[in-house]
mmCIF file of C-alpha atoms and ligand atoms in Angstrom:
data_model
loop_
_atom_site.group_PDB
_atom_site.id
_atom_site.type_symbol
_atom_site.label_atom_id
_atom_site.label_comp_id
_atom_site.label_asym_id
_atom_site.label_seq_id
_atom_site.Cartn_x
_atom_site.Cartn_y
_atom_site.Cartn_z
ATOM 1 C CA MET A 1 0.056 0.140 -0.121
ATOM 2 C CA SER A 2 1.129 3.710 -0.531
ATOM 3 C CA GLY A 3 3.466 5.180 1.958
ATOM 4 C CA ASP A 4 1.882 8.495 2.030
ATOM 5 C CA PHE A 5 -0.604 7.531 4.811
ATOM 6 C CA LEU A 6 0.765 9.019 8.120
ATOM 7 C CA LEU A 7 -1.022 6.927 10.832
ATOM 8 C CA PRO A 8 -1.656 8.381 14.291
ATOM 9 C CA ARG A 9 0.408 7.681 17.010
ATOM 10 C CA GLU A 10 0.031 5.114 19.607
ATOM 11 C CA GLY A 11 -2.590 6.019 22.063
ATOM 12 C CA SER A 12 -2.930 4.987 25.425
ATOM 13 C CA LEU A 13 -5.466 5.003 28.203
ATOM 14 C CA GLU A 14 -3.678 7.843 30.006
ATOM 15 C CA ASP A 15 -3.098 9.762 26.971
ATOM 16 C CA PRO A 16 -5.682 8.790 24.291
ATOM 17 C CA ILE A 17 -5.753 9.959 20.781
ATOM 18 C CA ARG A 18 -7.912 13.215 20.468
ATOM 19 C CA VAL A 19 -10.474 12.458 17.920
ATOM 20 C CA ALA A 20 -12.885 14.822 16.112
ATOM 21 C CA VAL A 21 -16.181 13.324 14.825
ATOM 22 C CA ILE A 22 -17.856 14.807 11.788
ATOM 23 C CA VAL A 23 -21.441 13.945 11.116
ATOM 24 C CA SER A 24 -24.135 15.376 8.714
ATOM 25 C CA GLY A 25 -27.294 13.624 10.003
ATOM 26 C CA GLY A 26 -28.904 11.877 13.096
ATOM 27 C CA GLY A 27 -25.325 10.709 14.525
ATOM 28 C CA SER A 28 -26.319 7.325 15.891
ATOM 29 C CA GLY A 29 -22.766 6.305 15.071
ATOM 30 C CA LEU A 30 -21.345 9.059 17.090
ATOM 31 C CA ALA A 31 -23.804 8.226 19.982
ATOM 32 C CA ALA A 32 -22.494 4.769 19.962
ATOM 33 C CA LEU A 33 -18.882 5.836 19.867
ATOM 34 C CA LEU A 34 -19.289 8.202 22.899
ATOM 35 C CA GLN A 35 -21.023 5.558 24.903
ATOM 36 C CA TYR A 36 -18.067 2.980 24.159
ATOM 37 C CA GLN A 37 -15.515 5.838 25.183
ATOM 38 C CA ALA A 38 -17.327 6.202 28.556
ATOM 39 C CA THR A 39 -14.659 3.548 29.560
ATOM 40 C CA PRO A 40 -11.453 4.760 29.012
ATOM 41 C CA ARG A 41 -10.180 3.742 25.549
ATOM 42 C CA THR A 42 -7.238 4.715 23.214
ATOM 43 C CA HIS A 43 -9.248 7.006 21.623
ATOM 44 C CA ARG A 44 -11.393 10.057 23.164
ATOM 45 C CA THR A 45 -13.718 12.106 21.456
ATOM 46 C CA ALA A 46 -12.908 16.013 21.781
ATOM 47 C CA LEU A 47 -14.785 17.877 19.306
ATOM 48 C CA VAL A 48 -17.847 17.140 17.267
ATOM 49 C CA LEU A 49 -18.134 18.950 13.761
ATOM 50 C CA SER A 50 -21.017 18.962 11.173
ATOM 51 C CA ASP A 51 -21.579 20.677 7.986
ATOM 52 C CA LYS A 52 -25.252 21.179 9.092
ATOM 53 C CA ALA A 53 -26.023 23.641 11.833
ATOM 54 C CA ASP A 54 -29.240 21.777 12.698
ATOM 55 C CA ALA A 55 -27.692 18.126 12.264
ATOM 56 C CA GLY A 56 -29.297 15.981 15.189
ATOM 57 C CA GLY A 57 -25.628 14.547 15.716
ATOM 58 C CA LEU A 58 -24.622 17.872 17.157
ATOM 59 C CA GLN A 59 -27.034 17.128 20.078
ATOM 60 C CA HIS A 60 -25.048 14.061 21.137
ATOM 61 C CA GLY A 61 -21.998 16.012 21.326
ATOM 62 C CA ILE A 62 -23.587 18.835 23.400
ATOM 63 C CA ASP A 63 -25.294 16.309 25.840
ATOM 64 C CA ALA A 64 -21.565 14.950 26.386
ATOM 65 C CA GLY A 65 -20.449 18.313 26.993
ATOM 66 C CA LEU A 66 -18.085 18.363 23.936
ATOM 67 C CA PRO A 67 -17.354 21.330 21.727
ATOM 68 C CA SER A 68 -20.057 20.798 19.055
ATOM 69 C CA LEU A 69 -19.926 22.967 16.141
ATOM 70 C CA GLY A 70 -22.031 23.544 13.051
ATOM 71 C CA ILE A 71 -19.863 24.578 10.022
ATOM 72 C CA PRO A 72 -22.072 25.049 6.954
ATOM 73 C CA LEU A 73 -20.816 25.975 3.845
ATOM 74 C CA PRO A 74 -19.898 29.580 3.093
ATOM 75 C CA THR A 75 -22.386 31.256 0.973
ATOM 76 C CA LYS A 76 -20.612 33.979 -0.849
ATOM 77 C CA THR A 77 -17.855 32.231 -3.209
ATOM 78 C CA GLY A 78 -18.103 30.046 -6.211
ATOM 79 C CA ALA A 79 -18.841 26.353 -5.952
ATOM 80 C CA LYS A 80 -14.982 25.096 -5.995
ATOM 81 C CA GLU A 81 -13.993 28.112 -3.572
ATOM 82 C CA ARG A 82 -16.798 27.181 -1.279
ATOM 83 C CA ARG A 83 -15.704 23.629 -0.877
ATOM 84 C CA VAL A 84 -12.238 24.656 -0.016
ATOM 85 C CA ALA A 85 -13.390 27.551 2.054
ATOM 86 C CA HIS A 86 -15.504 25.216 3.861
ATOM 87 C CA GLU A 87 -12.824 22.735 4.566
ATOM 88 C CA GLN A 88 -10.452 25.551 5.778
ATOM 89 C CA LEU A 89 -12.918 26.250 8.307
ATOM 90 C CA ILE A 90 -13.079 22.716 9.269
ATOM 91 C CA ASN A 91 -9.358 22.295 9.481
ATOM 92 C CA ALA A 92 -9.015 25.367 11.600
ATOM 93 C CA ALA A 93 -11.077 23.857 14.106
ATOM 94 C CA LEU A 94 -9.343 20.582 14.025
ATOM 95 C CA GLU A 95 -6.144 22.512 14.543
ATOM 96 C CA GLU A 96 -7.447 24.736 17.219
ATOM 97 C CA HIS A 97 -8.695 21.582 19.478
ATOM 98 C CA ASN A 98 -5.554 19.815 18.705
ATOM 99 C CA ILE A 99 -7.175 16.968 17.098
ATOM 100 C CA GLU A 100 -5.110 13.811 16.068
ATOM 101 C CA LEU A 101 -7.766 11.711 14.153
ATOM 102 C CA VAL A 102 -10.761 12.662 12.241
ATOM 103 C CA VAL A 103 -13.590 10.192 12.038
ATOM 104 C CA LEU A 104 -16.188 10.692 9.484
ATOM 105 C CA SER A 105 -19.524 9.177 10.847
ATOM 106 C CA GLY A 106 -22.381 9.758 8.302
ATOM 107 C CA TYR A 107 -20.600 12.748 6.820
ATOM 108 C CA MET A 108 -22.327 12.970 3.168
ATOM 109 C CA ARG A 109 -19.749 15.435 1.749
ATOM 110 C CA ILE A 110 -16.850 14.225 -0.520
ATOM 111 C CA LEU A 111 -13.547 15.891 0.750
ATOM 112 C CA THR A 112 -11.276 17.555 -1.582
ATOM 113 C CA PRO A 113 -7.726 16.477 -2.313
ATOM 114 C CA TRP A 114 -6.450 19.715 -0.210
ATOM 115 C CA PHE A 115 -8.112 18.414 2.867
ATOM 116 C CA VAL A 116 -7.359 14.703 2.323
ATOM 117 C CA SER A 117 -3.710 15.203 1.888
ATOM 118 C CA ARG A 118 -3.412 17.144 5.304
ATOM 119 C CA TRP A 119 -5.076 14.391 7.110
ATOM 120 C CA LYS A 120 -4.334 11.145 4.914
ATOM 121 C CA GLY A 121 -3.864 8.319 7.443
ATOM 122 C CA ARG A 122 -5.568 10.095 10.073
ATOM 123 C CA LEU A 123 -8.841 10.322 8.182
ATOM 124 C CA VAL A 124 -10.997 7.301 8.696
ATOM 125 C CA ASN A 125 -14.687 6.562 7.423
ATOM 126 C CA ILE A 126 -17.321 4.045 7.676
ATOM 127 C CA HIS A 127 -19.421 3.082 4.734
ATOM 128 C CA PRO A 128 -22.557 0.969 4.630
ATOM 129 C CA SER A 129 -21.676 -1.591 1.999
ATOM 130 C CA LEU A 130 -18.941 -4.183 1.433
ATOM 131 C CA LEU A 131 -16.613 -1.711 -0.381
ATOM 132 C CA PRO A 132 -15.365 -1.724 -3.377
ATOM 133 C CA ASP A 133 -18.845 -2.626 -4.097
ATOM 134 C CA PHE A 134 -21.587 0.076 -3.730
ATOM 135 C CA PRO A 135 -19.672 3.198 -2.932
ATOM 136 C CA GLY A 136 -21.771 6.589 -3.194
ATOM 137 C CA ALA A 137 -24.491 8.081 -1.425
ATOM 138 C CA HIS A 138 -27.161 5.567 -1.770
ATOM 139 C CA ALA A 139 -25.454 2.261 -0.853
ATOM 140 C CA HIS A 140 -28.504 0.522 0.476
ATOM 141 C CA ARG A 141 -30.870 1.481 -2.333
ATOM 142 C CA ASP A 142 -28.101 0.351 -4.831
ATOM 143 C CA VAL A 143 -27.764 -3.244 -2.941
ATOM 144 C CA LEU A 144 -31.368 -3.841 -2.985
ATOM 145 C CA ALA A 145 -31.486 -2.843 -6.752
ATOM 146 C CA ALA A 146 -28.708 -5.293 -7.484
ATOM 147 C CA GLY A 147 -30.560 -8.142 -5.559
ATOM 148 C CA VAL A 148 -27.441 -9.342 -3.609
ATOM 149 C CA ASP A 149 -27.981 -11.679 -0.594
ATOM 150 C CA VAL A 150 -25.208 -10.056 1.511
ATOM 151 C CA THR A 151 -24.092 -6.526 2.319
ATOM 152 C CA GLY A 152 -22.252 -5.189 5.153
ATOM 153 C CA CYS A 153 -20.126 -2.110 6.374
ATOM 154 C CA THR A 154 -16.697 -1.160 5.855
ATOM 155 C CA VAL A 155 -14.151 1.054 7.843
ATOM 156 C CA HIS A 156 -11.390 2.537 5.601
ATOM 157 C CA LEU A 157 -8.746 5.200 5.669
ATOM 158 C CA VAL A 158 -9.702 7.910 3.395
ATOM 159 C CA ASP A 159 -7.869 8.666 -0.007
ATOM 160 C CA GLU A 160 -8.657 11.103 -2.788
ATOM 161 C CA GLY A 161 -11.357 9.032 -4.331
ATOM 162 C CA VAL A 162 -14.917 8.271 -3.517
ATOM 163 C CA ASP A 163 -15.406 5.715 -0.566
ATOM 164 C CA SER A 164 -11.708 4.430 -1.379
ATOM 165 C CA GLY A 165 -8.732 3.965 0.525
ATOM 166 C CA PRO A 166 -7.096 0.923 2.629
ATOM 167 C CA ILE A 167 -9.762 -1.152 4.332
ATOM 168 C CA LEU A 168 -9.325 -1.558 8.020
ATOM 169 C CA ALA A 169 -12.322 -3.941 8.757
ATOM 170 C CA GLN A 170 -15.633 -5.157 7.374
ATOM 171 C CA ILE A 171 -18.468 -7.165 8.651
ATOM 172 C CA GLN A 172 -21.196 -8.943 6.341
ATOM 173 C CA VAL A 173 -24.843 -8.416 6.990
ATOM 174 C CA ASP A 174 -27.557 -10.493 5.401
ATOM 175 C CA VAL A 175 -30.204 -8.977 3.269
ATOM 176 C CA HIS A 176 -33.427 -10.169 4.086
ATOM 177 C CA GLU A 177 -36.200 -10.894 1.665
ATOM 178 C CA GLY A 178 -38.941 -7.981 1.709
ATOM 179 C CA ASP A 179 -36.156 -5.565 3.093
ATOM 180 C CA ASP A 180 -36.561 -2.150 2.230
ATOM 181 C CA GLU A 181 -33.928 0.771 2.373
ATOM 182 C CA SER A 182 -34.839 1.691 6.034
ATOM 183 C CA ALA A 183 -34.799 -1.799 7.217
ATOM 184 C CA LEU A 184 -31.549 -2.612 5.817
ATOM 185 C CA GLN A 185 -30.151 0.574 6.818
ATOM 186 C CA GLU A 186 -31.172 -0.136 10.510
ATOM 187 C CA ARG A 187 -29.769 -3.633 10.542
ATOM 188 C CA VAL A 188 -26.375 -2.448 9.107
ATOM 189 C CA LYS A 189 -26.097 0.410 11.602
ATOM 190 C CA ARG A 190 -26.444 -1.953 14.436
ATOM 191 C CA VAL A 191 -23.112 -3.693 13.252
ATOM 192 C CA GLU A 192 -21.623 -0.478 12.282
ATOM 193 C CA HIS A 193 -22.018 0.631 15.979
ATOM 194 C CA VAL A 194 -19.926 -2.284 17.000
ATOM 195 C CA LEU A 195 -17.059 -2.227 14.235
ATOM 196 C CA TYR A 196 -16.409 1.390 14.328
ATOM 197 C CA PRO A 197 -15.318 1.815 17.907
ATOM 198 C CA LYS A 198 -13.413 -1.614 17.911
ATOM 199 C CA THR A 199 -11.547 -0.642 14.651
ATOM 200 C CA LEU A 200 -10.716 2.564 16.212
ATOM 201 C CA ASP A 201 -9.356 0.624 19.216
ATOM 202 C CA ILE A 202 -6.900 -1.195 16.507
ATOM 203 C CA LEU A 203 -5.909 2.110 14.671
ATOM 204 C CA CYS A 204 -5.281 4.087 17.987
ATOM 205 C CA SER A 205 -2.917 1.222 19.643
ATOM 206 C CA GLY A 206 -0.590 1.149 16.829
ATOM 207 C CA GLN A 207 -1.578 -2.255 15.663
ATOM 208 C CA ILE A 208 -2.135 -1.131 11.786
ATOM 209 C CA SER A 209 0.783 -0.985 9.260
ATOM 210 C CA LEU A 210 0.343 -0.148 5.814
HETATM 211 C C1 GAR B 1 -24.395 5.472 8.641
HETATM 212 O O1 GAR B 1 -24.934 4.140 8.318
HETATM 213 C C2 GAR B 1 -23.054 5.490 7.762
HETATM 214 O O2 GAR B 1 -22.406 4.351 7.458
HETATM 215 C C3 GAR B 1 -23.574 6.030 6.271
HETATM 216 O O3 GAR B 1 -24.366 7.004 7.041
HETATM 217 C C4 GAR B 1 -25.121 6.605 8.331
HETATM 218 C C5 GAR B 1 -24.976 7.731 9.230
HETATM 219 O O4 GAR B 1 -26.009 7.311 10.331
HETATM 220 N N1 GAR B 1 -22.570 6.780 5.781
HETATM 221 C C6 GAR B 1 -22.368 7.010 4.482
HETATM 222 O O5 GAR B 1 -23.405 6.738 3.726
HETATM 223 C C7 GAR B 1 -21.425 7.777 3.961
HETATM 224 N N2 GAR B 1 -21.209 7.839 2.612
HETATM 225 P P1 GAR B 1 -25.920 8.244 11.671
HETATM 226 O O6 GAR B 1 -25.846 9.362 11.252
HETATM 227 O O7 GAR B 1 -27.173 7.756 12.388
HETATM 228 O O8 GAR B 1 -24.810 7.983 12.320
#
């Protein structure tokens, strides 16, 4: 694998990796991670960010007493400039809070190479399919349309592509007859809520080498 991924240092229970979780939606994954981190771990959430000022997920951070910021896209610039300006604001918040690892948890925007290059190796995502199958924003819909029997979820380091980068962990989930998107999403989320925290344990305790 490519050598340009700079992995996080080895965290410890006394000095855990400082994590920022970035969400776009309800943040059930964030809630599960915060619950997991209620016991000392090698990673600890220090900041919650969202591209939506009213994202339900921000409330989980607020309830946990964490700095929790909505950073919407700036409105005044052109489309390309707006994306980079937005990520500059996010990056500034990450630096201000001395963040060491960025955890995307239902973040529905594609990050630019500008941002990825700054965080590569310390930028992790969960996607609700068995990548490289069914990347993109509508994984469950695409899984159902394809008629496959098995789907799942994938935790991976983020590179410059869409839902690509070194895979850290995957779990399979059966597709049931009669599943709709919502039923499938809920079943996959239950598995995600176990897989993501455990994979962060592995990543933050120096057990991954690329
Ligand atoms: C999760 O299923 C996650 O895998 C997915 O969004 C959901 C967020 O749920 N992420 C993506 O689709 C990223 N492309 P949550 O807001 O309840 O944690």
